[in-house]
Coordinates of C-alpha atoms in Angstrom, one line a residue:
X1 CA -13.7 19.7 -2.9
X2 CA -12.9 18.2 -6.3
X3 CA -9.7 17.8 -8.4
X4 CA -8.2 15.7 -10.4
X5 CA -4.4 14.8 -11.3
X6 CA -2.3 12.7 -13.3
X7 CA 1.4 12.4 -12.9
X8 CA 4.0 10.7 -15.8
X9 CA 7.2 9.9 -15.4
X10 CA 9.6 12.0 -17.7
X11 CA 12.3 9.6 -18.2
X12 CA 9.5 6.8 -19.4
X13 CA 6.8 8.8 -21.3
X14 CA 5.8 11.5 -22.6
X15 CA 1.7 12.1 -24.1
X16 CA 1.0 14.1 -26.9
X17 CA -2.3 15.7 -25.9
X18 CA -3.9 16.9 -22.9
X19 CA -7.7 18.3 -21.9
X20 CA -9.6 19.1 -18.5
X21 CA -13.7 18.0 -18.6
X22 CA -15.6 15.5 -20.4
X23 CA -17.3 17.7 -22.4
X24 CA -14.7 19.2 -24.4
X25 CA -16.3 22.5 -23.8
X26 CA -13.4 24.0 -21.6
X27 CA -10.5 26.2 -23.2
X28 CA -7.2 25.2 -23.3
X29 CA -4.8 27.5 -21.3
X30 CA -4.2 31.5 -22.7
X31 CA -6.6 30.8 -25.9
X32 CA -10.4 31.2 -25.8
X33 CA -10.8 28.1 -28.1
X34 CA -12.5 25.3 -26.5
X35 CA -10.8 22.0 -27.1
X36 CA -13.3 20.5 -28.7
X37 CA -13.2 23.0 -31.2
X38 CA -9.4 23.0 -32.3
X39 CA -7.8 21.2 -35.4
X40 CA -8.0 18.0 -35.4
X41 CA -4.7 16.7 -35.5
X42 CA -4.8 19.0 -32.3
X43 CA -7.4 17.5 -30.3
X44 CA -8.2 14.1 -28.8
X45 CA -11.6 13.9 -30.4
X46 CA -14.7 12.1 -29.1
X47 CA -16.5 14.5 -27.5
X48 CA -20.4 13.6 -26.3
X49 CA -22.9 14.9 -29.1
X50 CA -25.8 17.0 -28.5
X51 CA -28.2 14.7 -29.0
X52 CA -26.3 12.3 -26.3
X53 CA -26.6 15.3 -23.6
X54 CA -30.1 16.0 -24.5
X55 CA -31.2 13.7 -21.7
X56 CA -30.2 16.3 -18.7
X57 CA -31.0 20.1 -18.1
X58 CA -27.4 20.8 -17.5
X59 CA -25.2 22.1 -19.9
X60 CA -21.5 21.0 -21.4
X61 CA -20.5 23.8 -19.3
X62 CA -21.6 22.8 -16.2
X63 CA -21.0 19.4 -16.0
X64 CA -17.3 20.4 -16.4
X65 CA -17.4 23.4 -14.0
X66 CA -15.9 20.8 -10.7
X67 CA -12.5 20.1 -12.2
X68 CA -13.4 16.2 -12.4
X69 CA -11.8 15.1 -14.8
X70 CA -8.2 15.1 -16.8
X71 CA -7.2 13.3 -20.5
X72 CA -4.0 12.3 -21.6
X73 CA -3.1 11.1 -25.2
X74 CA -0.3 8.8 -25.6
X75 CA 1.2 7.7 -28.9
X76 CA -1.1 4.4 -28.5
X77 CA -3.9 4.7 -25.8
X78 CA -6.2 7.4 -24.0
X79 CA -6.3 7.6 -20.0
X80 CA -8.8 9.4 -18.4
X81 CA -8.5 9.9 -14.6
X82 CA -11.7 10.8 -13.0
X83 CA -13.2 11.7 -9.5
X84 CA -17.2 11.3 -10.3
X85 CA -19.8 13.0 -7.6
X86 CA -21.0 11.0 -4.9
X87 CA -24.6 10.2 -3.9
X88 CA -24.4 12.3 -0.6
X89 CA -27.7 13.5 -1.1
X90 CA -30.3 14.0 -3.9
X91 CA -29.5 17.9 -4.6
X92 CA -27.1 16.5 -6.2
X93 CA -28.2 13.2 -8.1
X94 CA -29.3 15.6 -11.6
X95 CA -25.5 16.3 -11.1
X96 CA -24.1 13.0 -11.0
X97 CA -26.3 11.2 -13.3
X98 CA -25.7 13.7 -15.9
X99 CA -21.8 13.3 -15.2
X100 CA -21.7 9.8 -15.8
X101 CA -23.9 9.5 -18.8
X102 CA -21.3 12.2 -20.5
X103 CA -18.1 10.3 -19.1
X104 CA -20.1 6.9 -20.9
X105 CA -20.6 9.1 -24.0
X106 CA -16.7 9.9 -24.2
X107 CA -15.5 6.7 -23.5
X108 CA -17.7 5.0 -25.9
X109 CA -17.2 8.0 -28.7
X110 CA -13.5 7.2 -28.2
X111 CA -13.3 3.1 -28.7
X112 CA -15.9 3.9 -31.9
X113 CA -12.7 6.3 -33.0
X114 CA -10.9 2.8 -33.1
X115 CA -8.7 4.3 -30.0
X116 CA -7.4 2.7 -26.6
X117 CA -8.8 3.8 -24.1
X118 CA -7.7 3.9 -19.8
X119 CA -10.6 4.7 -17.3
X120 CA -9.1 5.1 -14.2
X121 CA -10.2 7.0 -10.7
X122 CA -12.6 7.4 -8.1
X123 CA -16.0 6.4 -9.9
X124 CA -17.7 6.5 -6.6
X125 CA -20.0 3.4 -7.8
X126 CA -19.8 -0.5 -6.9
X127 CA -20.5 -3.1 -9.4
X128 CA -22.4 -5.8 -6.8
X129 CA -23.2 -6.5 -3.6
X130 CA -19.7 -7.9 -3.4
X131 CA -18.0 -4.9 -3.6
X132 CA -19.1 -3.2 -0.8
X133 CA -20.1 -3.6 3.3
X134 CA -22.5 -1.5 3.7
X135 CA -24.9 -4.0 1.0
X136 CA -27.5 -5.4 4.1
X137 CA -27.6 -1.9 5.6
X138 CA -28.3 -0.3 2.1
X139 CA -31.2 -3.1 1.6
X140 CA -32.9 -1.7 5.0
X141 CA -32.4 1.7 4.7
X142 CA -34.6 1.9 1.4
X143 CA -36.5 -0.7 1.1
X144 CA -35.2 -2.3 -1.6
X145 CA -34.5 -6.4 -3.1
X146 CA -30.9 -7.0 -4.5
X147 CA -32.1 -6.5 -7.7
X148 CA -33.6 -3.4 -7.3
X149 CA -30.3 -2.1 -5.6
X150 CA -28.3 -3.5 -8.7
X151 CA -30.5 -1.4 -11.1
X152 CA -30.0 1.8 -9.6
X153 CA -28.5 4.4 -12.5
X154 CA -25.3 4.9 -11.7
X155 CA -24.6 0.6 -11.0
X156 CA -26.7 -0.1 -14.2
X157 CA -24.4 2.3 -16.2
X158 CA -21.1 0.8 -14.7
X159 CA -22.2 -2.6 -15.4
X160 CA -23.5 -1.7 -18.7
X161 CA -20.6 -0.6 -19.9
X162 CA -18.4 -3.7 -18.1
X163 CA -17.6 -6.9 -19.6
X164 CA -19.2 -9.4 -17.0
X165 CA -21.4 -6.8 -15.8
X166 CA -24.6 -7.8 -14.3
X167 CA -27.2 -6.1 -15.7
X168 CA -30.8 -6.2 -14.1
X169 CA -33.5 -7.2 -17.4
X170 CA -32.8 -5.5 -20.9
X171 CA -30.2 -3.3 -21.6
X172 CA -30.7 0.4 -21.6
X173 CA -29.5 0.5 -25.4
X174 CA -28.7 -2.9 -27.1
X175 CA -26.4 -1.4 -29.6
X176 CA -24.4 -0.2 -27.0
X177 CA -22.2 -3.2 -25.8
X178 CA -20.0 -3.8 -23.5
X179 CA -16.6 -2.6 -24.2
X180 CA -14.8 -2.0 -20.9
X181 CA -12.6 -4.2 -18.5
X182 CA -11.9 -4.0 -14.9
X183 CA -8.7 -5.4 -14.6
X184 CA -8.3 -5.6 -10.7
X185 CA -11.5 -7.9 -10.6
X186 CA -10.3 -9.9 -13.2
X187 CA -7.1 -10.7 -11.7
X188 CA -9.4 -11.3 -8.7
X189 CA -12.5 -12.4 -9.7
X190 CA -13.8 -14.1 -6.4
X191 CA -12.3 -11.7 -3.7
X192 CA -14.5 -10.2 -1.0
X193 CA -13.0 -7.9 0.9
X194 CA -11.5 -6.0 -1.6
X195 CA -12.5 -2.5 -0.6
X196 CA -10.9 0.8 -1.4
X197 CA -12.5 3.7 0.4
X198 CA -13.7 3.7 4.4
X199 CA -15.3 5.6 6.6
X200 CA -12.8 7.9 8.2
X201 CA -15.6 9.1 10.8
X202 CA -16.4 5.5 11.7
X203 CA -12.3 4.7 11.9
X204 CA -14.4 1.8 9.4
X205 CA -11.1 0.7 7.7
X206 CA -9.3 -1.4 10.7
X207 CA -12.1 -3.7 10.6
X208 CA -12.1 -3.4 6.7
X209 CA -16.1 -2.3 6.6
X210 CA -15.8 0.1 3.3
X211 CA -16.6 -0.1 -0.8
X212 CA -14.8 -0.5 -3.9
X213 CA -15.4 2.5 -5.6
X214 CA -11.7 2.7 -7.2
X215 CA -11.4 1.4 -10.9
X216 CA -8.2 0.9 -13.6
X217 CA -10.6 -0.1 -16.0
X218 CA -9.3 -0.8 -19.9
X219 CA -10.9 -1.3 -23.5
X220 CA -11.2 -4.7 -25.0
X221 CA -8.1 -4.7 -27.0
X222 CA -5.7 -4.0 -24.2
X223 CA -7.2 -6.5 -21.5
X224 CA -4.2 -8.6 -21.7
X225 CA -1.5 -6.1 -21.3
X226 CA -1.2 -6.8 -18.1
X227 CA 0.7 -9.2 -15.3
X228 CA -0.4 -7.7 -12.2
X229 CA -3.3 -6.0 -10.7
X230 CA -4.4 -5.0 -7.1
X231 CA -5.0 -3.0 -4.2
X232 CA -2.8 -1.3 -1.5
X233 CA -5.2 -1.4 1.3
X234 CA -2.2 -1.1 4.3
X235 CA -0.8 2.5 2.2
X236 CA -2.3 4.9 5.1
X237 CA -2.5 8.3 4.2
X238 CA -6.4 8.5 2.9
X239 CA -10.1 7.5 3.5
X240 CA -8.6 6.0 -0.1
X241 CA -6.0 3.1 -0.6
X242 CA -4.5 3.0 -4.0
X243 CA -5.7 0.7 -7.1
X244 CA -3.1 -0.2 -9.4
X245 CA -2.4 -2.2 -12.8
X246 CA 1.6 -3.4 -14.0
X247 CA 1.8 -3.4 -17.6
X248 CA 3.8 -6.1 -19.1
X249 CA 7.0 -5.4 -21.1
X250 CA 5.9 -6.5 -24.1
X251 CA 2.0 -6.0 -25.4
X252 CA 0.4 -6.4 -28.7
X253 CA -0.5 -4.1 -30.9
X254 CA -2.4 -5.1 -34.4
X255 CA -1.0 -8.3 -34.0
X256 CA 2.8 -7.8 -33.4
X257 CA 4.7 -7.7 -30.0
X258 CA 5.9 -3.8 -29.0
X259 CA 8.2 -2.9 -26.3
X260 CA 5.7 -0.9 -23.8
X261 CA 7.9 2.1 -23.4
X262 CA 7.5 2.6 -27.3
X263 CA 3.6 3.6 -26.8
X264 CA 3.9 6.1 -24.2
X265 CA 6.0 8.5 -26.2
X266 CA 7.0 10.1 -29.8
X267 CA 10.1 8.9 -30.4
X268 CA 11.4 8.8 -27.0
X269 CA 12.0 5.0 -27.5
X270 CA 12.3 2.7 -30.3
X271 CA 12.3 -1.0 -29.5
X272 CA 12.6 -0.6 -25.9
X273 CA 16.0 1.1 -26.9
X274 CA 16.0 5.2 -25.8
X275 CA 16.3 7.1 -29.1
X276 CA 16.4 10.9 -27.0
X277 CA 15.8 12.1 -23.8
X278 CA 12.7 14.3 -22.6
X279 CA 12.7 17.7 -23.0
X280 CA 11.1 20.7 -22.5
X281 CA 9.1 20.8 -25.9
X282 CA 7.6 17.5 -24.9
X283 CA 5.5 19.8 -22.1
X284 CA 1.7 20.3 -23.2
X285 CA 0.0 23.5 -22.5
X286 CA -2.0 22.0 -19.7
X287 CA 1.4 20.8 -18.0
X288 CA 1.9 21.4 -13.9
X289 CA 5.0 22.4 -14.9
X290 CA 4.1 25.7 -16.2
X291 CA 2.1 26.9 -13.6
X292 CA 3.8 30.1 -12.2
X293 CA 3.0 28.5 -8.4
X294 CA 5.4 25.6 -9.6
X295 CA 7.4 26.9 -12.2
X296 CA 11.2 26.0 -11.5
X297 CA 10.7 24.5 -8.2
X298 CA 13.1 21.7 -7.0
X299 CA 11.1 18.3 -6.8
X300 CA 10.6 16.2 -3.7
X301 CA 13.8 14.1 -4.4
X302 CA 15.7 17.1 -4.9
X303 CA 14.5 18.9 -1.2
X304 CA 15.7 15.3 0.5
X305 CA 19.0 14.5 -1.3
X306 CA 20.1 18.2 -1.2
X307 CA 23.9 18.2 1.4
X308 CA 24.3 21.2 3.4
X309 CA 27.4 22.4 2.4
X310 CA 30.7 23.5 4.6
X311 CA 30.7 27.1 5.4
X312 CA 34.2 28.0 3.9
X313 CA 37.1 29.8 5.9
X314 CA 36.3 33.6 5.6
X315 CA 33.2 33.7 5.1
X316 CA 31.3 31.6 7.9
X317 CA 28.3 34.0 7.5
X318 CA 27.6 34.8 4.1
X319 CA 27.6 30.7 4.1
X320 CA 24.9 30.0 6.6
X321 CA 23.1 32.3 5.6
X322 CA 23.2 31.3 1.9
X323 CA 22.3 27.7 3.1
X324 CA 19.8 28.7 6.0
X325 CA 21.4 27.9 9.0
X326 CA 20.8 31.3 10.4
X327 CA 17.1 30.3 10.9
X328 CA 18.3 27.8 13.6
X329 CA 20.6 29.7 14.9
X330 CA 18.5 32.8 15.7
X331 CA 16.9 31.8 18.6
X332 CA 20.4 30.4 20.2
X333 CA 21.8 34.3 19.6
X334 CA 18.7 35.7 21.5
X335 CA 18.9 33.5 24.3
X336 CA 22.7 34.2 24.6
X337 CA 23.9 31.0 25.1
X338 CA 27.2 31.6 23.5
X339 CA 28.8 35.5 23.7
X340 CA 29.7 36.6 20.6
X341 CA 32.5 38.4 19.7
X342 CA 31.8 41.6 19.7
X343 CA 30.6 40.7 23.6
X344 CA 34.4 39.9 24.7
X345 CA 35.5 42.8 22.7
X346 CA 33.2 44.6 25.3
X347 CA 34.6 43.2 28.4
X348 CA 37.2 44.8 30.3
X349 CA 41.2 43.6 29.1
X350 CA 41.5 42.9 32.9
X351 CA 39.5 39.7 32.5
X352 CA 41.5 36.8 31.8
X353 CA 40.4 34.7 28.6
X354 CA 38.7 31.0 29.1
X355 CA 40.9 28.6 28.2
X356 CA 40.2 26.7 24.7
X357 CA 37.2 24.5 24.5
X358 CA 37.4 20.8 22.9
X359 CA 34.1 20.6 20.7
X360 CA 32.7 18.2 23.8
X361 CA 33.3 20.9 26.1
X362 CA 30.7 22.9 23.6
X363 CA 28.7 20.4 23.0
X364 CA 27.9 20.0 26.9
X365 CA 27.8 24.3 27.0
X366 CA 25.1 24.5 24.2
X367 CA 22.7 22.1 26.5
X368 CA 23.5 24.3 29.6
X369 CA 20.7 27.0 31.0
X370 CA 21.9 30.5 30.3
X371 CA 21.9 33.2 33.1
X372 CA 20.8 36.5 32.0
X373 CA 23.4 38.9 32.6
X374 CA 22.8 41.8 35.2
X375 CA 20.9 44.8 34.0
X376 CA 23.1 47.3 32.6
X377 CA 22.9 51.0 34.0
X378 CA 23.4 54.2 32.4
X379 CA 25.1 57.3 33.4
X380 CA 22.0 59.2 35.1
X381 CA 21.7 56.1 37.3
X382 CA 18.4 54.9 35.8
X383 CA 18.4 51.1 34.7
X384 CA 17.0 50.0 31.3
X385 CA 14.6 47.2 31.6
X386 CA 15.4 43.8 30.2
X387 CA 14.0 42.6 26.9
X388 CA 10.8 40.8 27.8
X389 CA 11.8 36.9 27.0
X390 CA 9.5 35.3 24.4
X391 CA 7.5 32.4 25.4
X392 CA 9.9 30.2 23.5
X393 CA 12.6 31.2 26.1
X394 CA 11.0 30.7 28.7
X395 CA 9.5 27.1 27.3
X396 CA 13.3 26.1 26.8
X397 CA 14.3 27.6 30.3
X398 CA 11.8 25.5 32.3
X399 CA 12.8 22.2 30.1
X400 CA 16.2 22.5 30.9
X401 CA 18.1 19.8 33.1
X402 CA 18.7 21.5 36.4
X403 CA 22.4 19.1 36.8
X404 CA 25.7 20.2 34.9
X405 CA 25.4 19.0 31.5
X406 CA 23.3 16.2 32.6
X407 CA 20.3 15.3 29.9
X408 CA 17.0 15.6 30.8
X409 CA 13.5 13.8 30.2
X410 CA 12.6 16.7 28.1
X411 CA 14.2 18.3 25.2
X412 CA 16.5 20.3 26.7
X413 CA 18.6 21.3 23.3
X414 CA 18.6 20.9 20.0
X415 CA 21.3 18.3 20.7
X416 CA 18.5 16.1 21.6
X417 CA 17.5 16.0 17.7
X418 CA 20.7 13.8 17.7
X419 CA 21.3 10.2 18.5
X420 CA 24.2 9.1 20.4
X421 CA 25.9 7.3 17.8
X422 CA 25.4 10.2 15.5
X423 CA 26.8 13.1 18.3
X424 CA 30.2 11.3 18.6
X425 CA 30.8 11.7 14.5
X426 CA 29.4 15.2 14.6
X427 CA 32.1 15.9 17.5
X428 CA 34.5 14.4 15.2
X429 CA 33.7 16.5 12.8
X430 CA 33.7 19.6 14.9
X431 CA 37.3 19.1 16.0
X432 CA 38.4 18.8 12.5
X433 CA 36.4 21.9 11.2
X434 CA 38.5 23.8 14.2
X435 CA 42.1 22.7 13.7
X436 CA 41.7 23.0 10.4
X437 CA 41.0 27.2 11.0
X438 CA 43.2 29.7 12.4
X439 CA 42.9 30.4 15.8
X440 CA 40.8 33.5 16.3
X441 CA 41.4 36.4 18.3
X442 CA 38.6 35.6 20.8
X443 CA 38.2 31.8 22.2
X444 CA 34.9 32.1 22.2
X445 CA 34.4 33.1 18.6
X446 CA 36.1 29.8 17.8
X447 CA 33.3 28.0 20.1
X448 CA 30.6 29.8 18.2
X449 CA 32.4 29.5 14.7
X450 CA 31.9 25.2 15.7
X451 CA 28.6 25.6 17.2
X452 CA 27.5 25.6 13.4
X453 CA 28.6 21.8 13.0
X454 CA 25.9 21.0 16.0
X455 CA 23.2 23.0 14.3
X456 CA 23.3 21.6 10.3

């Protein structure tokens, strides 16, 4: 698996240009043009040369067939996210080293362009010994002295392209300098430990036995942009932990001090002060948004701050169903816990009605097994056989408390979902939402009609 995302905040920025690969080979969505060759006011330019992927059998195309990497352009930088192959085994190391030597290509092509530029992802390389557990083990396994481990191709390329990178004898290319800076090691320049990625299989990371193979790396003329740098090694979630780098609020740029909300958008902010708000124009071709799978969905924030909304007088149904209620309440209208009306319409007029129900009186008949009623016969004398009860009903009907109304060590109801504190309001509310209707023709309707309250 492979994939790669980046995710901007709409309110604070908004880039200009976006590609998927390294290459610039790949085709922007609905046109057959590759990126790399559109206008150039349309494309974000520095895009490895022939000659630079002459080194390796494989092709632009292939190197960006995984989905491994994403570019943004912002008014005043480049960020690249990245996931780069691992070293699993060597069917794969033409792969990887070909990757990498293409990824060095574009970021180097784009600082030539005189351009800003953001590494940032899951490199899957260390730097030193320092920056990883498993250094001793890796020694043994192959054979090798420190230095030899060091000047492995994919740790000489990283700390080739590194300012402060160790670099084992000569450099590769001497006109090739080092133009790169790890911000997170810089902030903490002498910190062991600092790993980002565990073994999951091992359960490595309690005992903090993992790598640093997460970067937020930045060109030379940004390094000082920054007033914070480090790692989240307690956010659980991943065989990952997150790397991250806080941007001061002012940087310089060609010498003079610039609000930094004024470089990640066109307009959007002038001196730190909001000259428009985003729209949709600002969405690039390549934008999540416009995927049909999550075009016009509601956002994460949305699905938890969304109220259920009071069914209104008249129309009880129409409003849990609108607002999805009937899902929950299914089940309870299978089991028959409560009759519904058209059951008491049913029943003889010789049969006296129950008397009205306070909403605790409910509360305590919702959590109280249900007795299936006696099979009904026809006219030739022949019974009907019950519905067979789903295995959902008969889960429920052994978990529930054998006493009157007393609670159980199981879940008994979905009153259980409640707290205490919580159940006493939601009576509360339950007793208003009844005197506040008409009383209906049938009690028990009006016991169903509140049973709503205890299901939102």
């Amino acid at each position: 698996y492979s994939g790669v995302a980046i995710y901007t905040r709409n309110s604070a920025c908004a880039p200009i240009r976006a590609e998927e690969g390294i290459t610039g080979i790949l085709t922007p969505p609905n046109s057959s043009t590759s990126f790399c060759s559109l206008p150039e006011d349309q494309r974000i330019g520095g895009y490895p040369t022939a000659a630079q992927l002459s080194n390796f059998s494989l092709d632009a195309a292939a190197l960006d067939s995984e989905g491994r990497c994403v570019i943004l352009e912002f008014p005043a930088l480049v960020l690249i996210g990245v996931y780069c192959p691992a070293n699993r085994d060597e069917s794969r190391e033409e792969f990887r080293i070909g990757f990498l030597n293409a990824l060095d290509a574009r970021v180097r092509n784009l600082v030539a362009m005189g351009k800003r530029v953001f590494l940032t992802g899951d490199l899957n390389i260390i730097r030193e010994k320092m920056d990883t557990a498993y250094g001793e083990e890796q020694l043994k396994k192959h054979g090798m002295t420190g230095e030899e481990y060091l000047s492995t191709p994919a740790m000489r390329m990283l700390n080739q392209l590194l300012v402060g990178g160790r670099v084992i004898g000569q450099k590769d290319d001497e006109e090739d300098p080092a133009i790169m800076w790890d911000i997170c090691r810089a902030f903490h320049p002498n910190r062991e430990g600092m790993f980002t990625c565990w073994d999951t299989k091992k359960n490595a990371r309690p005992g903090n036995f993992g790598s640093r193979i997460d970067y937020v790396l930045c060109s030379l003329d940004c390094y000082n942009w920054f007033r914070d740098s480090n790692i989240q090694e307690g956010l659980m979630g991943s065989d990952h932990c997150p790397v991250y780098a806080v941007f001061k609020e002012k940087v310089e740029i060609n010498g003079s001090e610039v609000d930094v909300r004024d470089i990640f958008s066109a307009g959007m902010f002038t001196g730190g002060i909001r000259q428009r708000e985003w729209c949709t124009k600002d969405l690039l071709p390549l934008s999540g948004r416009l995927i049909p799978e999550f075009d016009r969905r509601q956002s994460i924030r949305d699905m938890f701050a969304q109220r259920s909304r009071q069914p209104k007088i008249g129309s009880c149904s129409s409003e849990i169903e609108a607002s999805g209620l009937h899902k929950i309440q299914e089940p309870l209208q299978e089991r028959s816990i409560l009759p519904s009306v058209s059951d008491n319409l049913e029943k003889p007029n010789d049969v006296a009605p129950r008397p009205p129900q306070t909403p605790k009186e409910v509360s305590l008949e919702i959590s109280r097994p249900n007795h299936p009623p006696k099979r009904p016969t026809v006219a030739n004398g022949i019974s009907t056989p019950p519905k067979k009860r789903n295995k959902i009903g008969e889960l429920a009907k052994r978990t529930m408390p054998r006493g009157k109304g007393q609670p159980g060590k199981t879940q008994s109801s979905i009153i259980g979902f409640f707290k205490l504190d919580s159940l006493n309001a939601v009576d509360q509310e339950a007793s208003q939402f009844c005197d506040s209707n008409p009383e209906p023709s049938a009690p028990n309707a009006r016991a169903a009609r509140c049973r709503t309250n205890y299901t939102k």
